Structures are given as structure tokens and as C-alpha cells.
Tab-separated table of C-alpha atoms and ligand atoms in Angstrom:
chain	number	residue	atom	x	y	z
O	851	UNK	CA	-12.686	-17.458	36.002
O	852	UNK	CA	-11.247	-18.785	32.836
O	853	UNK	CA	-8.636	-21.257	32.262
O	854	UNK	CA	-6.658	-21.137	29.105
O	855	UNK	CA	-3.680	-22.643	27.328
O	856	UNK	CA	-1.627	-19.843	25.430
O	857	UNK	CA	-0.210	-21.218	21.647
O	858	UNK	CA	2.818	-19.343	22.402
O	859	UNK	CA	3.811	-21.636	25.483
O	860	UNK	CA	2.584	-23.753	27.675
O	861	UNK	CA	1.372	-21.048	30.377
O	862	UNK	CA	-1.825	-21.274	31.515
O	863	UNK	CA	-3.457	-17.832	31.232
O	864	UNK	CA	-6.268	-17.130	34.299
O	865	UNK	CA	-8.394	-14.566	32.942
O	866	UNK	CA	-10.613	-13.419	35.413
O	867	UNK	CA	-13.367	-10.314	35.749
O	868	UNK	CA	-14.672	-8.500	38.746
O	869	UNK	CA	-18.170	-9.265	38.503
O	870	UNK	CA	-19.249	-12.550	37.093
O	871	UNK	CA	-22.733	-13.399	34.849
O	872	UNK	CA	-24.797	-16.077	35.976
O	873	UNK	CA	-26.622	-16.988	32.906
O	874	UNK	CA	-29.635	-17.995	35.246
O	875	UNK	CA	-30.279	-13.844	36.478
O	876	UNK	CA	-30.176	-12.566	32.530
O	877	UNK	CA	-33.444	-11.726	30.622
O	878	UNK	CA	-32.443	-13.693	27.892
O	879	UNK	CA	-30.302	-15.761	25.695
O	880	UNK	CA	-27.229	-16.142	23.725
O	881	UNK	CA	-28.505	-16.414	20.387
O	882	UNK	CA	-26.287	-17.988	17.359
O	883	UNK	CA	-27.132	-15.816	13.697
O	884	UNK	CA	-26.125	-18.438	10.929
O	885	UNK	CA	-25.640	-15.708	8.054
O	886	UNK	CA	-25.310	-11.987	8.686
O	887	UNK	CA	-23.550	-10.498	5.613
O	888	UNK	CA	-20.253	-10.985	4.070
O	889	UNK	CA	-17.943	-13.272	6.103
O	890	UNK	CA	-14.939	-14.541	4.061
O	891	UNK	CA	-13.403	-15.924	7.106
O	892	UNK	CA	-16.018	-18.136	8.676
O	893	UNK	CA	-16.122	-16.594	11.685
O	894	UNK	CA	-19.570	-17.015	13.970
O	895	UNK	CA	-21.717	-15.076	15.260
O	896	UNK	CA	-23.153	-15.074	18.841
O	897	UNK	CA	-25.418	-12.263	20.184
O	898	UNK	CA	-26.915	-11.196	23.376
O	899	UNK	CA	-29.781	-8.882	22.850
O	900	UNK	CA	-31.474	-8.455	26.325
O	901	UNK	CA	-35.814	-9.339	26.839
O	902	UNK	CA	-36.787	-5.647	27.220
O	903	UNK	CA	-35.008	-3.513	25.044
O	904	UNK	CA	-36.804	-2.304	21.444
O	905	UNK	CA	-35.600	-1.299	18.242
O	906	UNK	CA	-36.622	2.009	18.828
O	907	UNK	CA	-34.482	2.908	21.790
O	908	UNK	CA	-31.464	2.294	19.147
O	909	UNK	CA	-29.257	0.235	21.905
O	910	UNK	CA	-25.736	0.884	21.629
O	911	UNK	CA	-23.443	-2.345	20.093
O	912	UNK	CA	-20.192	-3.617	22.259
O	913	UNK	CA	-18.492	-6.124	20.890
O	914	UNK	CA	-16.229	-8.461	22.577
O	915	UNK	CA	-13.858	-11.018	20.762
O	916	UNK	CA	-12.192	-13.694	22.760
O	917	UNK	CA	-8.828	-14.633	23.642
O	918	UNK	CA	-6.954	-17.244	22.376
O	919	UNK	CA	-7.854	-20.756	23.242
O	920	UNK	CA	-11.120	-18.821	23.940
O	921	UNK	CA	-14.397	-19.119	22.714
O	922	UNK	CA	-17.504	-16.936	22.398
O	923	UNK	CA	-19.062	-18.766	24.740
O	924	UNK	CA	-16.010	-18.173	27.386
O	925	UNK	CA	-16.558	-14.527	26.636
O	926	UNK	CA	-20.414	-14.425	27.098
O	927	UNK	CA	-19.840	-16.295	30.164
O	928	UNK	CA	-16.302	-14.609	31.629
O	929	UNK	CA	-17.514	-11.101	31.062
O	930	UNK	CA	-20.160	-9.286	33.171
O	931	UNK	CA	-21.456	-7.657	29.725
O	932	UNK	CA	-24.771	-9.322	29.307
O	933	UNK	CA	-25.974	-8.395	32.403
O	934	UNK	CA	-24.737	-4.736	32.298
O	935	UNK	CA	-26.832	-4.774	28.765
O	936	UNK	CA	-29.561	-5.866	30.862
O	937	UNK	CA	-29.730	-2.943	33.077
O	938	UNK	CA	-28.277	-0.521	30.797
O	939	UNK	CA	-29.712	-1.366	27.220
O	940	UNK	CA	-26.815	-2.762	25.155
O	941	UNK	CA	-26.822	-5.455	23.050
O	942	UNK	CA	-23.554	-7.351	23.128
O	943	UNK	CA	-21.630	-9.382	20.005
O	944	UNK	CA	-19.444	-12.591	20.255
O	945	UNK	CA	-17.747	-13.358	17.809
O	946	UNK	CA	-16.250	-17.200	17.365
O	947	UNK	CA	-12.890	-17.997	15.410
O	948	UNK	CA	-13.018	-20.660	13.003
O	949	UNK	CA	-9.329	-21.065	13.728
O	950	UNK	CA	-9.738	-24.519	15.667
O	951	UNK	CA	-5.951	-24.670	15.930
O	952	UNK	CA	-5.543	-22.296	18.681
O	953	UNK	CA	-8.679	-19.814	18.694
O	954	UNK	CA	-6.630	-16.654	18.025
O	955	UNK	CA	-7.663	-14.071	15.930
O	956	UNK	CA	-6.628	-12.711	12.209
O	957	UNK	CA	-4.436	-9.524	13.812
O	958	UNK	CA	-2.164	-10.463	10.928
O	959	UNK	CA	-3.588	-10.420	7.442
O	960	UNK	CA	-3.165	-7.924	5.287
O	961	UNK	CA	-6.597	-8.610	4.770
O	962	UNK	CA	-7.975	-7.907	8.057
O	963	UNK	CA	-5.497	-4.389	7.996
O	964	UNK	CA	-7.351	-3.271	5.261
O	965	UNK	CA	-10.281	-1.465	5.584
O	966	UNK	CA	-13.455	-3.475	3.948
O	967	UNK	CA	-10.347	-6.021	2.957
O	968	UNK	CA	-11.743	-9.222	4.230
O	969	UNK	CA	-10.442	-11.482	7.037
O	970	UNK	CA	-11.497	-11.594	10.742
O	971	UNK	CA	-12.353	-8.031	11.030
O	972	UNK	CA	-14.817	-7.809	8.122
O	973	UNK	CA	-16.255	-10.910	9.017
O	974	UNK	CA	-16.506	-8.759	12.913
O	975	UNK	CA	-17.796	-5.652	11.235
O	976	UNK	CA	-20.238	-7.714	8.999
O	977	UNK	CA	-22.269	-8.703	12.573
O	978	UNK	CA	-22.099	-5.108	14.115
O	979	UNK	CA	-23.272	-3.996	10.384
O	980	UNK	CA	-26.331	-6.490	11.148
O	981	UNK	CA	-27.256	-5.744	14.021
O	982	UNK	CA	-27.388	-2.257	13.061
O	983	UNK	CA	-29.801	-3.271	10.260
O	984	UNK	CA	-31.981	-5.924	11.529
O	985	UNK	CA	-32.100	-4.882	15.511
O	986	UNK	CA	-32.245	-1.053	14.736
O	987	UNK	CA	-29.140	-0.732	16.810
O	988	UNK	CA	-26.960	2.147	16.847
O	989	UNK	CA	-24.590	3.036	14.841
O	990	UNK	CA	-23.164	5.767	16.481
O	991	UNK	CA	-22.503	3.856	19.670
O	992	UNK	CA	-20.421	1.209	18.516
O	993	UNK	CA	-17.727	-0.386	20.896
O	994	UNK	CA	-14.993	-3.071	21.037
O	995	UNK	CA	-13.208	-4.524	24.061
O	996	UNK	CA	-11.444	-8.043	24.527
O	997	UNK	CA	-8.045	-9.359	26.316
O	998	UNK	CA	-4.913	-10.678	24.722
O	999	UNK	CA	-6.156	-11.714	21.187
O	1000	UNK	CA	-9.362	-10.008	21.884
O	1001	UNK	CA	-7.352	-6.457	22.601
O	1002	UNK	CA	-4.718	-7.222	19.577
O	1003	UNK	CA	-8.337	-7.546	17.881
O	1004	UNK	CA	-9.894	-4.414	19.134
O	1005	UNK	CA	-6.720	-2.382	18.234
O	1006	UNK	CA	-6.928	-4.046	14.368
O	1007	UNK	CA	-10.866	-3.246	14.107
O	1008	UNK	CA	-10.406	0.700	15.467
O	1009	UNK	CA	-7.989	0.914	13.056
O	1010	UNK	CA	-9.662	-0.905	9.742
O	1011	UNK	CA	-12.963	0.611	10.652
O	1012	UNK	CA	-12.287	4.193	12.231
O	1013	UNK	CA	-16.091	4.635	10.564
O	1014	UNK	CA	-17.870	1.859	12.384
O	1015	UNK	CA	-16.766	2.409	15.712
O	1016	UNK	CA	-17.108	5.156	18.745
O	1017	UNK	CA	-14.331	3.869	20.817
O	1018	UNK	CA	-12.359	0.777	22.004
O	1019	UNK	CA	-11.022	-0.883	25.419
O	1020	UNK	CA	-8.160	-3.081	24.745
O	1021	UNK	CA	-6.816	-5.300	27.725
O	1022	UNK	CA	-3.260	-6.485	27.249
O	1023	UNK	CA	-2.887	-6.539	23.581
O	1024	UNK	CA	-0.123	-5.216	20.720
O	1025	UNK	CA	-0.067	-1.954	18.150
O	1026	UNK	CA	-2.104	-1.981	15.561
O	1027	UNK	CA	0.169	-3.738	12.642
O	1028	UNK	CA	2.115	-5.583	15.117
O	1029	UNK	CA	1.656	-8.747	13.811
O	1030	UNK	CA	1.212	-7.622	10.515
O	1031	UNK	CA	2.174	-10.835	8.115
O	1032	UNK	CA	0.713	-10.506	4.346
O	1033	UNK	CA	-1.345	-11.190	2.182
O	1034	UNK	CA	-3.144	-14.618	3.433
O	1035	UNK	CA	-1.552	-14.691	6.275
O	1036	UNK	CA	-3.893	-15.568	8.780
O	1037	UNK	CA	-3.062	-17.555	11.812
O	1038	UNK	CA	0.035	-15.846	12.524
O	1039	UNK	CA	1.650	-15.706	16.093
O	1040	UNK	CA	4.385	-12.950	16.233
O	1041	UNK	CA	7.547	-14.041	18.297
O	1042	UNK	CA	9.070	-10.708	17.944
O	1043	UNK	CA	6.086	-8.155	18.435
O	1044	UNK	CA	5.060	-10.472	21.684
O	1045	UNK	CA	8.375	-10.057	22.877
O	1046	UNK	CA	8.572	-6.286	22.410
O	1047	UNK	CA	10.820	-6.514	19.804
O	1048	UNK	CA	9.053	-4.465	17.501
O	1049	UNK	CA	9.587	-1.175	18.006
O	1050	UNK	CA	8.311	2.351	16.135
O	1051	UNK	CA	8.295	5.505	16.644
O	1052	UNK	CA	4.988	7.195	16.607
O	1053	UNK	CA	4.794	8.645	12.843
O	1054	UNK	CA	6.150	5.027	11.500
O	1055	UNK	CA	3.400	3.852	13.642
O	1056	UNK	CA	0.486	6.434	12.905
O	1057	UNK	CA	0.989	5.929	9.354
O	1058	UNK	CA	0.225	1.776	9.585
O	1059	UNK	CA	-3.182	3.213	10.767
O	1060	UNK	CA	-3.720	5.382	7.886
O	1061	UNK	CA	-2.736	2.859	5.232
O	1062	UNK	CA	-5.310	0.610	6.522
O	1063	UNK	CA	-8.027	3.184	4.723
O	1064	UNK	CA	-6.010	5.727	3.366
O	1065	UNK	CA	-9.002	7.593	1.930
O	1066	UNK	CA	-10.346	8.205	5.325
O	1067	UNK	CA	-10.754	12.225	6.028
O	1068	UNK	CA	-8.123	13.515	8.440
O	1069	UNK	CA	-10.202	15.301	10.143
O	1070	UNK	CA	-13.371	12.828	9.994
O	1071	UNK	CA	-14.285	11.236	13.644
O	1072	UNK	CA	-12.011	8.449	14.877
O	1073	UNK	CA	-12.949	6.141	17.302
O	1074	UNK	CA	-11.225	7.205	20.929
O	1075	UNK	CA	-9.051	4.494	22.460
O	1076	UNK	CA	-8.039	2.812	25.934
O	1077	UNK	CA	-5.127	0.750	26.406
O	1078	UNK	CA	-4.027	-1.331	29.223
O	1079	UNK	CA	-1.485	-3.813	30.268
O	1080	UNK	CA	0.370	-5.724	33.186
O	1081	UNK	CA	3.758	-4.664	33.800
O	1082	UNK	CA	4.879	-7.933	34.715
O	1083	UNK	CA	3.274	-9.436	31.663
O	1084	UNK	CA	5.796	-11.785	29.890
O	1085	UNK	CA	3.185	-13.203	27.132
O	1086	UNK	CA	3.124	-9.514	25.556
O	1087	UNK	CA	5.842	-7.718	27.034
O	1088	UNK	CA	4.668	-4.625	28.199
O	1089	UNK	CA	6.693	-2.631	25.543
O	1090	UNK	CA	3.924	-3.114	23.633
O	1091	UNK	CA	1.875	-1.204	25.957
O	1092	UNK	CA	4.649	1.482	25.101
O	1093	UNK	CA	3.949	1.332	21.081
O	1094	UNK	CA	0.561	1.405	21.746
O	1095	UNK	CA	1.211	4.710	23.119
O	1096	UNK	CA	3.292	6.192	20.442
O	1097	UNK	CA	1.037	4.926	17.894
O	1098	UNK	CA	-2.404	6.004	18.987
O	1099	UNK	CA	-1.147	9.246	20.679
O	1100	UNK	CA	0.049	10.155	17.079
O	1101	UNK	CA	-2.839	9.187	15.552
O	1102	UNK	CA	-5.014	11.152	17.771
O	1103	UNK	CA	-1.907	14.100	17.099
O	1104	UNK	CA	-1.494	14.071	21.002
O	1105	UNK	CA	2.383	14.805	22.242
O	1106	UNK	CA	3.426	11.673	23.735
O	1107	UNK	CA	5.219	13.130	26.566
O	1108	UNK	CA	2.051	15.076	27.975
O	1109	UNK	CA	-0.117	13.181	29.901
O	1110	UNK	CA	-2.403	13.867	33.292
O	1111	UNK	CA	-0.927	10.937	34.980
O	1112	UNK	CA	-3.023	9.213	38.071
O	1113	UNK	CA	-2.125	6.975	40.476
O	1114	UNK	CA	-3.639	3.634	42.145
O	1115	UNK	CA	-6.790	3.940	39.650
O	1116	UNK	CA	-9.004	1.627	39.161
O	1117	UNK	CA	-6.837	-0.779	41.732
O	1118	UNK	CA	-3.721	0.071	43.905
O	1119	UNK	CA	-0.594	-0.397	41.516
O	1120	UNK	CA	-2.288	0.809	38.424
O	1121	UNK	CA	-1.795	4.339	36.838
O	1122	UNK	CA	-3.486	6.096	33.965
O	1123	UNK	CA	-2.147	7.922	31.557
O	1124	UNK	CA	-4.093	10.337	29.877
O	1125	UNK	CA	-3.484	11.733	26.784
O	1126	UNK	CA	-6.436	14.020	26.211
O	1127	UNK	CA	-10.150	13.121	25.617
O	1128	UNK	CA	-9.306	10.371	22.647
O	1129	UNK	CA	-6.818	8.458	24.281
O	1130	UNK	CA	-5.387	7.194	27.668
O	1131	UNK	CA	-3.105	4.419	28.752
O	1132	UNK	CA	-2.979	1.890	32.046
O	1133	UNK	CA	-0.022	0.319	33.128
O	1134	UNK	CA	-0.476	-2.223	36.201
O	1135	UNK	CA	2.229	-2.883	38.785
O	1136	UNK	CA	3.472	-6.535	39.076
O	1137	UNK	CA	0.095	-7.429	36.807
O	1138	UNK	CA	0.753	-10.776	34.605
O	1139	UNK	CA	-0.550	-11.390	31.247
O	1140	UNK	CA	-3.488	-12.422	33.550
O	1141	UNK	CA	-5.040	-9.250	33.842
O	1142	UNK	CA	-7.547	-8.307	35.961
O	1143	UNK	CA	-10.512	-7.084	33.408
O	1144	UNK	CA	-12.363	-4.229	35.055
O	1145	UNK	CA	-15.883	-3.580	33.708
O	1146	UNK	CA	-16.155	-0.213	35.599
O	1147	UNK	CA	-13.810	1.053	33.641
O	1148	UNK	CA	-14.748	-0.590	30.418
O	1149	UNK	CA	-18.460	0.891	30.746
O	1150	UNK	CA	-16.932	4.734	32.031
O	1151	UNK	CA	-14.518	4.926	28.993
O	1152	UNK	CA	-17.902	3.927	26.702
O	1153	UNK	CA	-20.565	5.984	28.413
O	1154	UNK	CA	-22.331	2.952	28.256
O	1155	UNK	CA	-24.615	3.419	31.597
O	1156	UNK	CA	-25.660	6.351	29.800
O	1157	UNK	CA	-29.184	6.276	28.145
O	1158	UNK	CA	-31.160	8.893	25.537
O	1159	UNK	CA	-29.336	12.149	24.255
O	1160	UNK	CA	-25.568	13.854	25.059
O	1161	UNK	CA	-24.287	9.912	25.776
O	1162	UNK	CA	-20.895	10.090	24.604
O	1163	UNK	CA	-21.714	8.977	20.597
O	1164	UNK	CA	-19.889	9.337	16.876
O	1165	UNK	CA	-22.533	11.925	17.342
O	1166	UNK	CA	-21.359	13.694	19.904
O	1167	UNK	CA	-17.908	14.084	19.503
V	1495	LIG	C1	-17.941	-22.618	9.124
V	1495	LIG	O1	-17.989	-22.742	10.533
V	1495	LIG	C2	-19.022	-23.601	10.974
V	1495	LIG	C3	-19.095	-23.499	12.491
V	1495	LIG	O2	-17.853	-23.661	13.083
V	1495	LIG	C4	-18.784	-25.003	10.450
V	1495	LIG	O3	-19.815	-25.853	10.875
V	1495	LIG	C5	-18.727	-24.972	8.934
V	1495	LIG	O4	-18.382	-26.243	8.452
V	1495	LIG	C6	-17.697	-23.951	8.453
V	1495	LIG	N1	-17.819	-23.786	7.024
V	1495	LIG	C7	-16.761	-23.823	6.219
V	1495	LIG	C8	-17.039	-23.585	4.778
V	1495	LIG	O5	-15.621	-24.011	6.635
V	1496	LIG	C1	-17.002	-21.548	19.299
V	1496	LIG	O1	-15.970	-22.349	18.737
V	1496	LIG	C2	-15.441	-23.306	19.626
V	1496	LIG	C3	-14.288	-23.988	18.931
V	1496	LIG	O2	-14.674	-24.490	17.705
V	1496	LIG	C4	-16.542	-24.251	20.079
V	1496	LIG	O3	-16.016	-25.103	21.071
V	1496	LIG	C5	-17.711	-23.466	20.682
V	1496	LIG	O4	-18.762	-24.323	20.971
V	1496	LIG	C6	-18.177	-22.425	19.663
V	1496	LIG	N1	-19.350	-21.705	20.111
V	1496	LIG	C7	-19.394	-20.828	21.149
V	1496	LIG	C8	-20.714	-20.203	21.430
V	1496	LIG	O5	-18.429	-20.524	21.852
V	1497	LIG	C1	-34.860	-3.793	31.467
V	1497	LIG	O1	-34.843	-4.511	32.701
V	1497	LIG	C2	-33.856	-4.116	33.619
V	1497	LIG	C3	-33.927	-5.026	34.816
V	1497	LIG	O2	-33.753	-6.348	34.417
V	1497	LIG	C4	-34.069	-2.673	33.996
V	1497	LIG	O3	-33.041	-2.264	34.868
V	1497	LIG	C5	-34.064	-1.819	32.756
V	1497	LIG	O4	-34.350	-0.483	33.080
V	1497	LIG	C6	-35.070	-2.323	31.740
V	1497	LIG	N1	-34.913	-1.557	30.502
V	1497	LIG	C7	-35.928	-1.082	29.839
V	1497	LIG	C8	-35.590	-0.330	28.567
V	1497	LIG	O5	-37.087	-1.198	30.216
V	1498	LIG	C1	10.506	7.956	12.672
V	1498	LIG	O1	11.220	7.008	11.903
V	1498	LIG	C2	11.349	7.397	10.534
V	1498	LIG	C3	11.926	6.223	9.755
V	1498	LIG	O2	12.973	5.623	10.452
V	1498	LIG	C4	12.198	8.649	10.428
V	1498	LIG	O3	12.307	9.049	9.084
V	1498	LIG	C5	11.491	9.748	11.214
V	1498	LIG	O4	12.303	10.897	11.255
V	1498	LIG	C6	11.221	9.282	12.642
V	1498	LIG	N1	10.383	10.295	13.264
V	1498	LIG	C7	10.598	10.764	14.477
V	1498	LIG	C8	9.618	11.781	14.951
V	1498	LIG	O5	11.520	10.393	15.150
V	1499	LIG	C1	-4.840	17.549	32.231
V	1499	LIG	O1	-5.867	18.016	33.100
V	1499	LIG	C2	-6.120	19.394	32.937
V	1499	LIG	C3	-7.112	19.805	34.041
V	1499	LIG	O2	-8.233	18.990	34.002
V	1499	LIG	C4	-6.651	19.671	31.533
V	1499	LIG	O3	-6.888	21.046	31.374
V	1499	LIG	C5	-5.607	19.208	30.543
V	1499	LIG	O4	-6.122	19.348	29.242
V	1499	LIG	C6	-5.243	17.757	30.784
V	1499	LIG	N1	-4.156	17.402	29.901
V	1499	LIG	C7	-4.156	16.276	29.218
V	1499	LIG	C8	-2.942	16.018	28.388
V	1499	LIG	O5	-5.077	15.485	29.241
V	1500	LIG	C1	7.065	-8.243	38.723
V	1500	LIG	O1	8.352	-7.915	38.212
V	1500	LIG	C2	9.196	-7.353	39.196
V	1500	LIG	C3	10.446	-6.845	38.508
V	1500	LIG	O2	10.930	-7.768	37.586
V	1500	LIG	C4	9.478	-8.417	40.249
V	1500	LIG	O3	10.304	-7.896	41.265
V	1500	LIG	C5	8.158	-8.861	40.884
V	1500	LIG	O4	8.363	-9.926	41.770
V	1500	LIG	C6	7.179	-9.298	39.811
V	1500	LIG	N1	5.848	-9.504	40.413
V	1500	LIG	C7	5.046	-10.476	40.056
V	1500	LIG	C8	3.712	-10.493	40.734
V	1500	LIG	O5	5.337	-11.322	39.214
């Protein structure tokens, strides 16, 4: 269990996770890499590659950035990921903010909203584009999850990077664009997208993907995409669960008003949404910004228990 001030306000966010990593049981270490490729924003890196796994079984990368007020560490620690990569295979990446002020990410720049255009998520891709080169990992099974800063994150690198990554998990965050600021604009905190007071339809939305890399092929792969968020969540309303949903389902070219819809999955109150094989959507009954991170469903949407050929890969699909 975390505890965590939000900049916002003065709430104190409780992020907590169903299984919990005692650093004591894992096979190794969490490992700081000093330089790793270009990095305009200073952001560190922290990675958890586990004793027993070798370059040639090209283990899949997730990636998990923190939350605001959060740290790597928090994540290592919070997160049951290093010991899943233990018995699965995976090598896991933590990125750090240099933004001492309040720990939130660059969701903001027009820098990071540009593909290869600098900010927080090159300085992010620059670690996964390491370990790809120096561990052998690979690059076909490239993932992202995180909560609150760490989903606005994931939703800002699957939409920079649609070439780096095979899919993302994104806990309680906002649209991609949301809190789009400018040029510079860093360490911005968004009032009105928080609020749900930014609201798109889906082609006004779709097309803030595509003018992050505009020369990206229509039809090349994109990264598939999981979305979830408390109903009762008054840090980011839940509308922007609901432009989430517009904007990936028009991405992806799904209609936004077909869905397989099931109820009390993974916990009683929560229903998914599913939009087709590239995207589904959560919503959790009287849930608080303090959501309830469930790595079961994390690891299903990734394929991540998988191991060898047919895992669910850039390859693959
Ligand atoms: C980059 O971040 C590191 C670690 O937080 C810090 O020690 C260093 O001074 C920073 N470098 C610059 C140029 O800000
Ligand atoms: C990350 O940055 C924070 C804030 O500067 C610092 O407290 C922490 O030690 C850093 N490292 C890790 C691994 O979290
Ligand atoms: C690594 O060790 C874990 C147990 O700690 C085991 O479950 C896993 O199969 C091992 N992986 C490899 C590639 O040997
Ligand atoms: C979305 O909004 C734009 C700009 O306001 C408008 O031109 C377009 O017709 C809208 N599309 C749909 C499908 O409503
Ligand atoms: C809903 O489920 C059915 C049966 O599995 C499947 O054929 C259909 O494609 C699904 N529709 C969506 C929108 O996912
Ligand atoms: C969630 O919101 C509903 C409707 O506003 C309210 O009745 C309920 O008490 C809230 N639940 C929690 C856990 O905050």
C-alpha cells in the first residue's frame, strides 16, 4: 500500500495492488542505468531484469511509470511486476521523474505528443530502446501500464510510439492530448481535462493520435489498449474514462456503441466493455481515484504468462 499526496488537492491517494512484492523472495535487484540513449528530460532509469532469464529467450519489456508524488521505487515496490517477471520471464522498466515538484509526468508537452519529439516519453522510449539493445529484449513484446499519471503516461506513449509498443493497461488516467499544453510545457496539471471538462468526439479525438506521427501507415500495427477507471473517482472524473473511449475506439475504427459488455469482472461492481480485440474499457462501481490495480488482468490483456511462439506479439497480430 502506497500513500500519496495528489498536486491537485490535498487528498491523499491510497494506491494499493492485489498481490504485493517482497523484495526479499525476488531473484534479483533493482538496478539504476546512468545513461541509456537520448534523454532530454532527465528522467531515470530503474530496471528489474530477473537472475535466470538470458538474452536469448528475448524477454518481453513492461514498463511501468509512477504516479504522481510517486517514485520508481514506489512502483518497483507497490506493483507485483518483478516477481511475475520472475516466474514468467519479463524484464520490467521504472522510470523516475526529474520533476521534484510534484513527481508527475510530461502528459503535456508538445514535445512528449510528438513522436521522437523529446520530453518524458522519449526519454521512456530511450530505456525500452536499451534494453532492447543491450539485454536482447524484445521488441515485439513491448508493454506499458501505470495509475493516474502513470495511465495519463501510458495513453501519451501508445500514442507517440504506436511502433515501439504491443499494447498498454492504463489505470485511471485521461485521453491522449488531454492535457495537451505547448511547446515547453512540461509540468502541466489540467484543471479542466481532470474535471471532465474536456470533451471530443471521437474523430476530433482520433485525429490528436495521428498528429502525434502523422507519417505512421494507417494500416501499420498499433499497439491494442485497456482502459479503466473508478466511477466514483473525483481526481479524474470518470468522463474521462468516456473520451478515452471515443478516442481509442476511433482510432482502432471500432463503432463506439458496440461493445460485448460483462458484468462483475475482475471484482463485483466492475464491467468491461469490449470493443473488439484492440480495445476494451472498465468502469468500477463506487471505485475512487484509489483504484484497486489488478495484475491478473494487467498480465491477461499482455499475454505476458505466455512464453516461446503464438504469445500475443507486434508479431502476431
Ligand atoms: C539529472 O537527474 C539526476 C538524478 O535525479 C541528478 O542527480 C542530476 O543532477 C540531474 N541532471 C541535470 C542536468 O539536471
Ligand atoms: C526517484 O526520485 C525521487 C524523487 O527525486 C527519489 O526520492 C527516489 O529516490 C528516486 N529513485 C527511485 C528508485 O525511486
Ligand atoms: C526462473 O525462476 C523461476 C522461479 O524463481 C521459475 O519459475 C522460472 O521458470 C525460471 N525461468 C527460467 C527461464 O528458467
Ligand atoms: C466531430 O467534431 C467536428 C468538429 O467540431 C465536426 O466537424 C465533426 O462533424 C464531428 N464528428 C462527429 C462524428 O460528430
Ligand atoms: C462479441 O462477442 C461475439 C462472440 O464472441 C463476437 O463474435 C463479437 O465479435 C464480439 N463483439 C465485439 C464488439 O467485441
Ligand atoms: C459513489 O457515488 C455514488 C453516487 O454519487 C454515491 O451514492 C456513493 O455513495 C459513492 N460511493 C463511494 C464509495 O464513494
Amino acid at each position: 500500500m502506497l500513500l500519496l499526496k495528489s498536486t491537485s488537492s490535498s487528498l491523499l491517494f491510497l494506491f494499493t495492488t492485489t498481490v504485493s512484492a517482497l523484495s526479499s523472495a525476488l531473484s534479483s535487484t533493482l538496478q539504476h542505468i546512468p545513461t541509456f540513449g537520448p534523454n532530454p528530460r532527465n528522467v531515470s532509469m530503474y530496471i528489474y531484469v530477473p537472475s535466470n532469464i538470458s538474452s536469448s529467450a528475448k524477454p518481453p519489456i513492461l514498463v511501468v511509470p509512477h504516479w504522481c508524488h510517486g517514485t520508481a521505487q514506489a512502483a518497483f515496490d507497490g506493483r507485483p511486476y518483478a516477481t511475475l517477471g520472475d516466474t514468467y520471464g519479463f524484464i520490467s522498466i521504472y522510470p523516475n521523474s526529474s520533476n521534484t515538484a510534484d513527481q508527475c509526468w510530461d502528459v503535456s508537452s508538445s514535445e512528449s505528443l510528438t513522436h521522437e519529439g523529446g520530453g518524458d516519453a522519449l526519454s521512456i522510449v530511450s530505456m525500452v530502446r536499451w534494453a532492447i539493445e543491450e539485454l536482447g529484449a524484445d521488441k515485439d513484446r513491448v508493454f506499458v501500464t501505470g495509475t493516474s499519471s502513470g495511465a495519463m503516461m501510458t495513453n501519451v506513449l501508445l500514442g507517440s510510439y504506436p511502433d515501439v509498443f504491443a499494447a498498454g493497461s492504463a489505470w485511471a488516467g485521461v485521453a491522449f492530448g488531454c492535457f495537451a499544453a505547448g511547446a515547453g510545457q512540461y509540468d502541466i496539471w489540467s484543471d479542466a481535462c481532470a474535471t471532465g471538462k474536456i470533451i471530443r468526439n471521437g474523430s476530433e479525438w482520433a485525429d490528436i493520435v495521428h498528429a502525434a506521427y502523422p507519417s505512421y501507415p494507417k494500416d501499420a500495427f498499433r499497439p491494442k489498449m485497456q482502459v479503466l477507471h473508478g466511477l466514483n473517482d473525483t481526481t479524474l472524473y470518470p468522463q474521462n474514462l468516456r473520451e478515452e473511449v471515443k478516442q481509442w475506439t476511433a482510432v482502432f475504427g471500432y463503432d463506439v456503441k458496440v461493445y460485448n459488455e460483462t458484468r462483475d469482472t475482475p471484482l463485483k461492481g466492475w464491467t468491461r466493455y469490449s470493443y473488439g480485440e484492440k480495445f476494451e474499457a472498465y468502469t468500477a462501481e463506487g471505485v475512487t481515484h484509489d483504484i484497486p490495480n489488478q495484475a491478473d488482468t494487467v498480465m491477461d490483456w499482455f499475454d505476458l504468462r505466455c512464453k516461446g511462439e503464438g504469445c500475443y506479439s507486434r508479431r502476431t497480430r
